[in-house]
Amino acid sequence: MELIKCNKVFDGEQRKYRHYSDTLKSEMTFSLYLPASEEPLPLVWWLSGLTCNDDNFSQKGGFQKYAAELGLAVVMPDTSPRGESVADSQDWDLGQGAGFYLDATEEPWRENYQMASYILGELSQIVKSLIPDFSGKEAVMGHSMGGHGALVLGLKAEERFSSISAFAPILTPSDVPWGQKAFRHYLGQDEKKWQEWDATALLSQTEKAPAILVSQGDQDEFLTEQLVSTKFLTVSENQPEVRYELQSGYDHSYYFIATFIEEHLKFHYQHLTN
């Protein structure tokens, strides 16, 4: 475990680490914000979108002020395994930078692309050991591909996460080009296997969903093709803890995230401290 960088921000520390992952069989980086607090710290996971790494949210998300005020530790994993020995694609939406937060079953991806197991297992143990006084409470959120990841991991491990939120998530990946491409390569041609990693399918099998907040900009350039919400909204009609907010004038960028990140962190704080 190597601490690469540490910056003071709002009296807390924004840290960046490097370590070798046995789960992913590659070197990985992750970022961790620790507020200055004498109280036990809940942990919020942030999962980033396609082409991003752990730096995008730490440098552009504008979250540290609110995390410091609320007393929340925030961890940002990378979006995929990386390195010369790790399978990759020339396409920007597949391979390195596009792990889709699942456990791949197909070659050549199976060897390294075990992002769900990495986040829920190996990385969780590491991160919790770095928090001086961990409260035991966790929440998860993300953006775009990371919003898909937050919803899927949150629903698959709902007993672990107090709340889930997402900015412009891929809600029904089995039905849209980004998700279909990733699932076909990582999981194979059997579409029944895709349902295990599809938030809408998982929500449809959930009797009582945990608290979920989804924010989506109505000027998002990916809204009509990649971020279609129809099925998700139908499935969530009988889930009182699921909230979907369409925000007027906002796009897919980090300007959108920075605008509503306070609302999302306060949403998580409410459930983490309940």
PDB file of C-alpha atoms in Angstrom:
ATOM      1  CA  MET A   1       0.000   0.000   0.000  1.00  0.00           C
ATOM      2  CA  GLU A   2       1.513   3.323  -1.102  1.00  0.00           C
ATOM      3  CA  LEU A   3       0.190   6.785  -0.282  1.00  0.00           C
ATOM      4  CA  ILE A   4       0.865   8.705  -3.512  1.00  0.00           C
ATOM      5  CA  LYS A   5      -0.566  12.097  -2.583  1.00  0.00           C
ATOM      6  CA  CYS A   6      -2.266  13.878   0.301  1.00  0.00           C
ATOM      7  CA  ASN A   7      -3.862  17.338   0.053  1.00  0.00           C
ATOM      8  CA  LYS A   8      -5.507  19.293   2.847  1.00  0.00           C
ATOM      9  CA  VAL A   9      -8.990  20.476   1.874  1.00  0.00           C
ATOM     10  CA  PHE A  10     -11.685  21.886   4.221  1.00  0.00           C
ATOM     11  CA  ASP A  11      -9.512  20.754   7.155  1.00  0.00           C
ATOM     12  CA  GLY A  12      -9.682  17.151   5.957  1.00  0.00           C
ATOM     13  CA  GLU A  13      -7.331  15.101   3.791  1.00  0.00           C
ATOM     14  CA  GLN A  14      -7.817  14.111   0.161  1.00  0.00           C
ATOM     15  CA  ARG A  15      -5.596  11.069  -0.223  1.00  0.00           C
ATOM     16  CA  LYS A  16      -4.611   8.969  -3.250  1.00  0.00           C
ATOM     17  CA  TYR A  17      -3.281   5.419  -2.839  1.00  0.00           C
ATOM     18  CA  ARG A  18      -1.727   2.738  -5.020  1.00  0.00           C
ATOM     19  CA  HIS A  19      -1.818  -0.979  -4.256  1.00  0.00           C
ATOM     20  CA  TYR A  20      -1.628  -4.352  -5.973  1.00  0.00           C
ATOM     21  CA  SER A  21      -5.002  -6.079  -6.204  1.00  0.00           C
ATOM     22  CA  ASP A  22      -5.052  -9.863  -5.907  1.00  0.00           C
ATOM     23  CA  THR A  23      -8.658  -9.832  -7.146  1.00  0.00           C
ATOM     24  CA  LEU A  24      -7.906  -7.879 -10.340  1.00  0.00           C
ATOM     25  CA  LYS A  25      -4.310  -9.083 -10.729  1.00  0.00           C
ATOM     26  CA  SER A  26      -3.115  -5.554 -11.463  1.00  0.00           C
ATOM     27  CA  GLU A  27      -1.931  -2.410  -9.739  1.00  0.00           C
ATOM     28  CA  MET A  28      -4.815  -0.155  -8.778  1.00  0.00           C
ATOM     29  CA  THR A  29      -5.271   3.374  -7.485  1.00  0.00           C
ATOM     30  CA  PHE A  30      -8.083   4.781  -5.385  1.00  0.00           C
ATOM     31  CA  SER A  31      -8.775   8.089  -3.647  1.00  0.00           C
ATOM     32  CA  LEU A  32     -10.127   8.623  -0.137  1.00  0.00           C
ATOM     33  CA  TYR A  33     -11.392  11.785   1.531  1.00  0.00           C
ATOM     34  CA  LEU A  34     -11.181  11.822   5.330  1.00  0.00           C
ATOM     35  CA  PRO A  35     -12.811  14.808   7.051  1.00  0.00           C
ATOM     36  CA  ALA A  36     -11.428  16.226  10.284  1.00  0.00           C
ATOM     37  CA  SER A  37     -13.881  14.751  12.761  1.00  0.00           C
ATOM     38  CA  GLU A  38     -13.836  13.348  16.267  1.00  0.00           C
ATOM     39  CA  GLU A  39     -17.000  11.353  15.596  1.00  0.00           C
ATOM     40  CA  PRO A  40     -17.147   7.871  14.008  1.00  0.00           C
ATOM     41  CA  LEU A  41     -17.150   8.226  10.214  1.00  0.00           C
ATOM     42  CA  PRO A  42     -19.699   6.626   7.877  1.00  0.00           C
ATOM     43  CA  LEU A  43     -18.342   5.716   4.419  1.00  0.00           C
ATOM     44  CA  VAL A  44     -19.784   6.797   1.072  1.00  0.00           C
ATOM     45  CA  TRP A  45     -18.628   5.066  -2.104  1.00  0.00           C
ATOM     46  CA  TRP A  46     -18.392   7.054  -5.352  1.00  0.00           C
ATOM     47  CA  LEU A  47     -18.284   5.096  -8.636  1.00  0.00           C
ATOM     48  CA  SER A  48     -17.224   7.081 -11.710  1.00  0.00           C
ATOM     49  CA  GLY A  49     -18.309   6.798 -15.332  1.00  0.00           C
ATOM     50  CA  LEU A  50     -16.808   5.663 -18.627  1.00  0.00           C
ATOM     51  CA  THR A  51     -13.186   6.740 -19.310  1.00  0.00           C
ATOM     52  CA  CYS A  52     -12.830   8.168 -15.789  1.00  0.00           C
ATOM     53  CA  ASN A  53     -10.507   7.209 -12.951  1.00  0.00           C
ATOM     54  CA  ASP A  54     -10.494   8.068  -9.254  1.00  0.00           C
ATOM     55  CA  ASP A  55      -9.221  11.606  -9.919  1.00  0.00           C
ATOM     56  CA  ASN A  56     -12.281  12.893 -11.779  1.00  0.00           C
ATOM     57  CA  PHE A  57     -14.606  13.135  -8.811  1.00  0.00           C
ATOM     58  CA  SER A  58     -11.924  14.141  -6.301  1.00  0.00           C
ATOM     59  CA  GLN A  59     -10.888  17.097  -8.489  1.00  0.00           C
ATOM     60  CA  LYS A  60     -14.172  18.133 -10.145  1.00  0.00           C
ATOM     61  CA  GLY A  61     -17.002  16.869  -7.938  1.00  0.00           C
ATOM     62  CA  GLY A  62     -16.951  19.716  -5.406  1.00  0.00           C
ATOM     63  CA  PHE A  63     -18.001  17.330  -2.655  1.00  0.00           C
ATOM     64  CA  GLN A  64     -15.324  17.885   0.008  1.00  0.00           C
ATOM     65  CA  LYS A  65     -16.966  20.938   1.595  1.00  0.00           C
ATOM     66  CA  TYR A  66     -20.198  19.039   2.236  1.00  0.00           C
ATOM     67  CA  ALA A  67     -18.463  15.803   3.272  1.00  0.00           C
ATOM     68  CA  ALA A  68     -16.464  17.831   5.796  1.00  0.00           C
ATOM     69  CA  GLU A  69     -19.574  19.523   7.182  1.00  0.00           C
ATOM     70  CA  LEU A  70     -21.493  16.251   7.466  1.00  0.00           C
ATOM     71  CA  GLY A  71     -18.590  14.122   8.672  1.00  0.00           C
ATOM     72  CA  LEU A  72     -18.539  11.604   5.803  1.00  0.00           C
ATOM     73  CA  ALA A  73     -15.561   9.644   4.509  1.00  0.00           C
ATOM     74  CA  VAL A  74     -15.750   9.264   0.718  1.00  0.00           C
ATOM     75  CA  VAL A  75     -13.865   6.661  -1.321  1.00  0.00           C
ATOM     76  CA  MET A  76     -13.364   6.714  -5.089  1.00  0.00           C
ATOM     77  CA  PRO A  77     -12.157   3.501  -6.775  1.00  0.00           C
ATOM     78  CA  ASP A  78     -10.827   3.419 -10.325  1.00  0.00           C
ATOM     79  CA  THR A  79     -13.279   2.285 -13.022  1.00  0.00           C
ATOM     80  CA  SER A  80     -11.352  -0.815 -14.158  1.00  0.00           C
ATOM     81  CA  PRO A  81      -8.133  -2.767 -13.840  1.00  0.00           C
ATOM     82  CA  ARG A  82      -5.265  -1.230 -15.812  1.00  0.00           C
ATOM     83  CA  GLY A  83      -1.831  -2.131 -17.135  1.00  0.00           C
ATOM     84  CA  GLU A  84      -0.005  -3.619 -20.099  1.00  0.00           C
ATOM     85  CA  SER A  85      -0.980  -7.163 -19.146  1.00  0.00           C
ATOM     86  CA  VAL A  86      -4.683  -6.286 -18.725  1.00  0.00           C
ATOM     87  CA  ALA A  87      -7.057  -6.958 -21.627  1.00  0.00           C
ATOM     88  CA  ASP A  88      -8.165  -3.815 -23.440  1.00  0.00           C
ATOM     89  CA  SER A  89     -10.047  -2.580 -26.489  1.00  0.00           C
ATOM     90  CA  GLN A  90      -9.506   0.220 -28.976  1.00  0.00           C
ATOM     91  CA  ASP A  91     -13.086   1.289 -28.265  1.00  0.00           C
ATOM     92  CA  TRP A  92     -13.419   3.928 -25.547  1.00  0.00           C
ATOM     93  CA  ASP A  93     -16.513   2.273 -24.036  1.00  0.00           C
ATOM     94  CA  LEU A  94     -14.961  -1.166 -23.511  1.00  0.00           C
ATOM     95  CA  GLY A  95     -11.924  -2.442 -21.614  1.00  0.00           C
ATOM     96  CA  GLN A  96      -9.687  -0.241 -19.497  1.00  0.00           C
ATOM     97  CA  GLY A  97     -11.683   2.659 -18.085  1.00  0.00           C
ATOM     98  CA  ALA A  98     -14.933   0.772 -18.743  1.00  0.00           C
ATOM     99  CA  GLY A  99     -15.187  -2.078 -16.244  1.00  0.00           C
ATOM    100  CA  PHE A 100     -18.964  -1.688 -15.692  1.00  0.00           C
ATOM    101  CA  TYR A 101     -18.653  -2.779 -12.027  1.00  0.00           C
ATOM    102  CA  LEU A 102     -19.387  -6.438 -12.760  1.00  0.00           C
ATOM    103  CA  ASP A 103     -17.543  -9.770 -12.591  1.00  0.00           C
ATOM    104  CA  ALA A 104     -16.676 -10.849 -16.132  1.00  0.00           C
ATOM    105  CA  THR A 105     -17.112 -14.489 -17.117  1.00  0.00           C
ATOM    106  CA  GLU A 106     -15.801 -14.359 -20.709  1.00  0.00           C
ATOM    107  CA  GLU A 107     -12.286 -14.398 -22.170  1.00  0.00           C
ATOM    108  CA  PRO A 108     -10.089 -12.383 -22.324  1.00  0.00           C
ATOM    109  CA  TRP A 109     -11.820 -10.306 -19.621  1.00  0.00           C
ATOM    110  CA  ARG A 110     -12.375 -12.900 -16.909  1.00  0.00           C
ATOM    111  CA  GLU A 111      -8.796 -12.818 -15.612  1.00  0.00           C
ATOM    112  CA  ASN A 112      -8.837  -9.157 -14.527  1.00  0.00           C
ATOM    113  CA  TYR A 113     -12.326  -7.681 -14.807  1.00  0.00           C
ATOM    114  CA  GLN A 114     -13.783  -8.652 -11.421  1.00  0.00           C
ATOM    115  CA  MET A 115     -14.752  -5.166 -10.326  1.00  0.00           C
ATOM    116  CA  ALA A 116     -17.786  -6.125  -8.219  1.00  0.00           C
ATOM    117  CA  SER A 117     -15.778  -8.593  -6.147  1.00  0.00           C
ATOM    118  CA  TYR A 118     -12.933  -6.093  -5.848  1.00  0.00           C
ATOM    119  CA  ILE A 119     -15.136  -3.272  -4.551  1.00  0.00           C
ATOM    120  CA  LEU A 120     -17.353  -5.348  -2.281  1.00  0.00           C
ATOM    121  CA  GLY A 121     -14.478  -7.459  -0.977  1.00  0.00           C
ATOM    122  CA  GLU A 122     -10.781  -6.627  -1.215  1.00  0.00           C
ATOM    123  CA  LEU A 123     -11.015  -2.850  -1.547  1.00  0.00           C
ATOM    124  CA  SER A 124     -13.653  -2.609   1.187  1.00  0.00           C
ATOM    125  CA  GLN A 125     -11.322  -4.231   3.695  1.00  0.00           C
ATOM    126  CA  ILE A 126      -8.461  -1.915   2.716  1.00  0.00           C
ATOM    127  CA  VAL A 127     -10.513   1.282   2.866  1.00  0.00           C
ATOM    128  CA  LYS A 128     -12.125   0.497   6.207  1.00  0.00           C
ATOM    129  CA  SER A 129      -8.675  -0.112   7.690  1.00  0.00           C
ATOM    130  CA  LEU A 130      -7.665   3.424   6.634  1.00  0.00           C
ATOM    131  CA  ILE A 131     -10.578   5.152   8.405  1.00  0.00           C
ATOM    132  CA  PRO A 132      -9.480   5.974  11.974  1.00  0.00           C
ATOM    133  CA  ASP A 133     -12.938   5.437  13.501  1.00  0.00           C
ATOM    134  CA  PHE A 134     -15.288   3.754  11.015  1.00  0.00           C
ATOM    135  CA  SER A 135     -18.932   3.832  12.120  1.00  0.00           C
ATOM    136  CA  GLY A 136     -19.837   0.643  10.245  1.00  0.00           C
ATOM    137  CA  LYS A 137     -22.378   2.469   8.059  1.00  0.00           C
ATOM    138  CA  GLU A 138     -22.047   2.694   4.241  1.00  0.00           C
ATOM    139  CA  ALA A 139     -23.797   4.258   1.264  1.00  0.00           C
ATOM    140  CA  VAL A 140     -23.028   4.107  -2.464  1.00  0.00           C
ATOM    141  CA  MET A 141     -23.468   6.550  -5.337  1.00  0.00           C
ATOM    142  CA  GLY A 142     -22.107   7.137  -8.838  1.00  0.00           C
ATOM    143  CA  HIS A 143     -22.385   8.778 -12.251  1.00  0.00           C
ATOM    144  CA  SER A 144     -23.387   7.294 -15.622  1.00  0.00           C
ATOM    145  CA  MET A 145     -21.676   3.857 -15.794  1.00  0.00           C
ATOM    146  CA  GLY A 146     -20.911   4.445 -12.124  1.00  0.00           C
ATOM    147  CA  GLY A 147     -24.574   5.201 -11.467  1.00  0.00           C
ATOM    148  CA  HIS A 148     -25.324   1.799 -12.970  1.00  0.00           C
ATOM    149  CA  GLY A 149     -22.652   0.337 -10.694  1.00  0.00           C
ATOM    150  CA  ALA A 150     -24.028   2.054  -7.594  1.00  0.00           C
ATOM    151  CA  LEU A 151     -27.549   0.809  -8.233  1.00  0.00           C
ATOM    152  CA  VAL A 152     -26.472  -2.736  -9.061  1.00  0.00           C
ATOM    153  CA  LEU A 153     -24.011  -3.166  -6.185  1.00  0.00           C
ATOM    154  CA  GLY A 154     -26.382  -1.371  -3.821  1.00  0.00           C
ATOM    155  CA  LEU A 155     -29.265  -3.679  -4.730  1.00  0.00           C
ATOM    156  CA  LYS A 156     -27.115  -6.812  -4.702  1.00  0.00           C
ATOM    157  CA  ALA A 157     -25.799  -5.942  -1.222  1.00  0.00           C
ATOM    158  CA  GLU A 158     -28.801  -4.018   0.104  1.00  0.00           C
ATOM    159  CA  GLU A 159     -28.256  -5.265   3.646  1.00  0.00           C
ATOM    160  CA  ARG A 160     -24.900  -3.464   3.612  1.00  0.00           C
ATOM    161  CA  PHE A 161     -25.759  -0.052   2.143  1.00  0.00           C
ATOM    162  CA  SER A 162     -28.052   2.359   3.963  1.00  0.00           C
ATOM    163  CA  SER A 163     -28.855   4.262   0.764  1.00  0.00           C
ATOM    164  CA  ILE A 164     -28.089   4.449  -2.969  1.00  0.00           C
ATOM    165  CA  SER A 165     -27.954   7.417  -5.322  1.00  0.00           C
ATOM    166  CA  ALA A 166     -27.010   8.027  -8.931  1.00  0.00           C
ATOM    167  CA  PHE A 167     -26.417  10.854 -11.370  1.00  0.00           C
ATOM    168  CA  ALA A 168     -27.530  10.125 -14.947  1.00  0.00           C
ATOM    169  CA  PRO A 169     -27.233   6.340 -14.526  1.00  0.00           C
ATOM    170  CA  ILE A 170     -27.513   3.603 -17.133  1.00  0.00           C
ATOM    171  CA  LEU A 171     -30.745   2.273 -15.653  1.00  0.00           C
ATOM    172  CA  THR A 172     -31.497  -0.608 -18.037  1.00  0.00           C
ATOM    173  CA  PRO A 173     -28.155  -1.618 -19.573  1.00  0.00           C
ATOM    174  CA  SER A 174     -29.615  -4.748 -21.183  1.00  0.00           C
ATOM    175  CA  ASP A 175     -31.664  -2.509 -23.490  1.00  0.00           C
ATOM    176  CA  VAL A 176     -29.167   0.187 -24.524  1.00  0.00           C
ATOM    177  CA  PRO A 177     -26.013   0.170 -26.704  1.00  0.00           C
ATOM    178  CA  TRP A 178     -23.458   0.869 -23.933  1.00  0.00           C
ATOM    179  CA  GLY A 179     -24.766  -1.907 -21.726  1.00  0.00           C
ATOM    180  CA  GLN A 180     -25.401  -4.426 -24.503  1.00  0.00           C
ATOM    181  CA  LYS A 181     -21.854  -4.024 -25.827  1.00  0.00           C
ATOM    182  CA  ALA A 182     -20.291  -4.409 -22.372  1.00  0.00           C
ATOM    183  CA  PHE A 183     -22.509  -7.330 -21.360  1.00  0.00           C
ATOM    184  CA  ARG A 184     -21.931  -9.193 -24.642  1.00  0.00           C
ATOM    185  CA  HIS A 185     -18.155  -9.000 -24.211  1.00  0.00           C
ATOM    186  CA  TYR A 186     -17.902  -9.446 -20.433  1.00  0.00           C
ATOM    187  CA  LEU A 187     -20.806 -11.850 -19.793  1.00  0.00           C
ATOM    188  CA  GLY A 188     -21.439 -13.608 -23.135  1.00  0.00           C
ATOM    189  CA  GLN A 189     -24.413 -13.912 -25.466  1.00  0.00           C
ATOM    190  CA  ASP A 190     -26.911 -15.361 -22.985  1.00  0.00           C
ATOM    191  CA  GLU A 191     -29.066 -12.351 -22.145  1.00  0.00           C
ATOM    192  CA  LYS A 192     -30.535 -14.122 -19.114  1.00  0.00           C
ATOM    193  CA  LYS A 193     -27.126 -13.720 -17.432  1.00  0.00           C
ATOM    194  CA  TRP A 194     -27.259  -9.980 -18.092  1.00  0.00           C
ATOM    195  CA  GLN A 195     -30.204  -9.558 -15.720  1.00  0.00           C
ATOM    196  CA  GLU A 196     -27.944 -10.156 -12.721  1.00  0.00           C
ATOM    197  CA  TRP A 197     -26.189  -6.870 -13.542  1.00  0.00           C
ATOM    198  CA  ASP A 198     -29.190  -4.821 -14.681  1.00  0.00           C
ATOM    199  CA  ALA A 199     -30.572  -2.352 -12.106  1.00  0.00           C
ATOM    200  CA  THR A 200     -34.120  -2.438 -13.467  1.00  0.00           C
ATOM    201  CA  ALA A 201     -34.187  -6.245 -13.418  1.00  0.00           C
ATOM    202  CA  LEU A 202     -32.796  -6.331  -9.879  1.00  0.00           C
ATOM    203  CA  LEU A 203     -35.293  -3.724  -8.679  1.00  0.00           C
ATOM    204  CA  SER A 204     -38.153  -5.753 -10.158  1.00  0.00           C
ATOM    205  CA  GLN A 205     -37.066  -8.697  -7.974  1.00  0.00           C
ATOM    206  CA  THR A 206     -36.812  -6.570  -4.814  1.00  0.00           C
ATOM    207  CA  GLU A 207     -39.790  -6.664  -2.473  1.00  0.00           C
ATOM    208  CA  LYS A 208     -38.824  -3.479  -0.622  1.00  0.00           C
ATOM    209  CA  ALA A 209     -36.064  -1.371  -2.133  1.00  0.00           C
ATOM    210  CA  PRO A 210     -33.655   0.626   0.009  1.00  0.00           C
ATOM    211  CA  ALA A 211     -33.726   4.412  -0.214  1.00  0.00           C
ATOM    212  CA  ILE A 212     -32.724   5.386  -3.775  1.00  0.00           C
ATOM    213  CA  LEU A 213     -32.269   8.857  -5.290  1.00  0.00           C
ATOM    214  CA  VAL A 214     -31.703   9.302  -9.041  1.00  0.00           C
ATOM    215  CA  SER A 215     -30.934  12.710 -10.578  1.00  0.00           C
ATOM    216  CA  GLN A 216     -31.062  13.134 -14.354  1.00  0.00           C
ATOM    217  CA  GLY A 217     -30.598  16.261 -16.476  1.00  0.00           C
ATOM    218  CA  ASP A 218     -33.172  16.763 -19.225  1.00  0.00           C
ATOM    219  CA  GLN A 219     -30.504  18.229 -21.554  1.00  0.00           C
ATOM    220  CA  ASP A 220     -28.247  15.185 -21.210  1.00  0.00           C
ATOM    221  CA  GLU A 221     -27.010  14.226 -24.688  1.00  0.00           C
ATOM    222  CA  PHE A 222     -27.222  10.526 -23.799  1.00  0.00           C
ATOM    223  CA  LEU A 223     -30.709  10.599 -22.290  1.00  0.00           C
ATOM    224  CA  THR A 224     -32.805   9.257 -25.168  1.00  0.00           C
ATOM    225  CA  GLU A 225     -30.441   6.475 -26.304  1.00  0.00           C
ATOM    226  CA  GLN A 226     -28.348   5.302 -23.352  1.00  0.00           C
ATOM    227  CA  LEU A 227     -30.083   6.469 -20.153  1.00  0.00           C
ATOM    228  CA  VAL A 228     -33.658   5.485 -20.923  1.00  0.00           C
ATOM    229  CA  SER A 229     -35.762   5.476 -17.751  1.00  0.00           C
ATOM    230  CA  THR A 230     -39.125   4.051 -18.895  1.00  0.00           C
ATOM    231  CA  LYS A 231     -38.807   0.508 -17.536  1.00  0.00           C
ATOM    232  CA  PHE A 232     -37.091   1.604 -14.347  1.00  0.00           C
ATOM    233  CA  LEU A 233     -39.834   4.108 -13.545  1.00  0.00           C
ATOM    234  CA  THR A 234     -42.526   1.489 -14.213  1.00  0.00           C
ATOM    235  CA  VAL A 235     -40.832  -1.025 -11.914  1.00  0.00           C
ATOM    236  CA  SER A 236     -40.326   1.616  -9.198  1.00  0.00           C
ATOM    237  CA  GLU A 237     -43.971   2.712  -9.088  1.00  0.00           C
ATOM    238  CA  ASN A 238     -44.630   0.484  -6.067  1.00  0.00           C
ATOM    239  CA  GLN A 239     -41.336   1.315  -4.364  1.00  0.00           C
ATOM    240  CA  PRO A 240     -41.952   4.335  -2.094  1.00  0.00           C
ATOM    241  CA  GLU A 241     -38.248   4.710  -1.241  1.00  0.00           C
ATOM    242  CA  VAL A 242     -37.235   5.257  -4.901  1.00  0.00           C
ATOM    243  CA  ARG A 243     -37.081   8.870  -6.098  1.00  0.00           C
ATOM    244  CA  TYR A 244     -36.316   9.929  -9.690  1.00  0.00           C
ATOM    245  CA  GLU A 245     -35.733  13.653 -10.298  1.00  0.00           C
ATOM    246  CA  LEU A 246     -35.509  15.142 -13.806  1.00  0.00           C
ATOM    247  CA  GLN A 247     -33.581  18.410 -13.549  1.00  0.00           C
ATOM    248  CA  SER A 248     -34.328  21.099 -16.124  1.00  0.00           C
ATOM    249  CA  GLY A 249     -31.454  22.394 -18.267  1.00  0.00           C
ATOM    250  CA  TYR A 250     -28.682  20.114 -16.976  1.00  0.00           C
ATOM    251  CA  ASP A 251     -26.416  17.920 -19.094  1.00  0.00           C
ATOM    252  CA  HIS A 252     -24.172  14.888 -18.448  1.00  0.00           C
ATOM    253  CA  SER A 253     -21.152  16.818 -17.170  1.00  0.00           C
ATOM    254  CA  TYR A 254     -19.521  17.368 -13.787  1.00  0.00           C
ATOM    255  CA  TYR A 255     -21.242  20.776 -13.684  1.00  0.00           C
ATOM    256  CA  PHE A 256     -24.442  18.792 -13.132  1.00  0.00           C
ATOM    257  CA  ILE A 257     -22.809  16.669 -10.433  1.00  0.00           C
ATOM    258  CA  ALA A 258     -21.307  19.668  -8.628  1.00  0.00           C
ATOM    259  CA  THR A 259     -24.722  21.373  -8.586  1.00  0.00           C
ATOM    260  CA  PHE A 260     -26.566  18.518  -6.865  1.00  0.00           C
ATOM    261  CA  ILE A 261     -23.826  16.780  -4.893  1.00  0.00           C
ATOM    262  CA  GLU A 262     -24.863  18.558  -1.681  1.00  0.00           C
ATOM    263  CA  GLU A 263     -28.398  17.195  -2.019  1.00  0.00           C
ATOM    264  CA  HIS A 264     -27.078  13.673  -2.575  1.00  0.00           C
ATOM    265  CA  LEU A 265     -24.687  13.738   0.370  1.00  0.00           C
ATOM    266  CA  LYS A 266     -27.397  15.088   2.677  1.00  0.00           C
ATOM    267  CA  PHE A 267     -29.691  12.323   1.429  1.00  0.00           C
ATOM    268  CA  HIS A 268     -27.070   9.740   2.368  1.00  0.00           C
ATOM    269  CA  TYR A 269     -26.309  11.431   5.691  1.00  0.00           C
ATOM    270  CA  GLN A 270     -29.980  11.220   6.652  1.00  0.00           C
ATOM    271  CA  HIS A 271     -30.008   7.448   6.125  1.00  0.00           C
ATOM    272  CA  LEU A 272     -26.500   6.776   7.433  1.00  0.00           C
ATOM    273  CA  THR A 273     -27.324   8.435  10.747  1.00  0.00           C
ATOM    274  CA  ASN A 274     -30.883   7.110  11.094  1.00  0.00           C
TER     275      ASN A 274
END
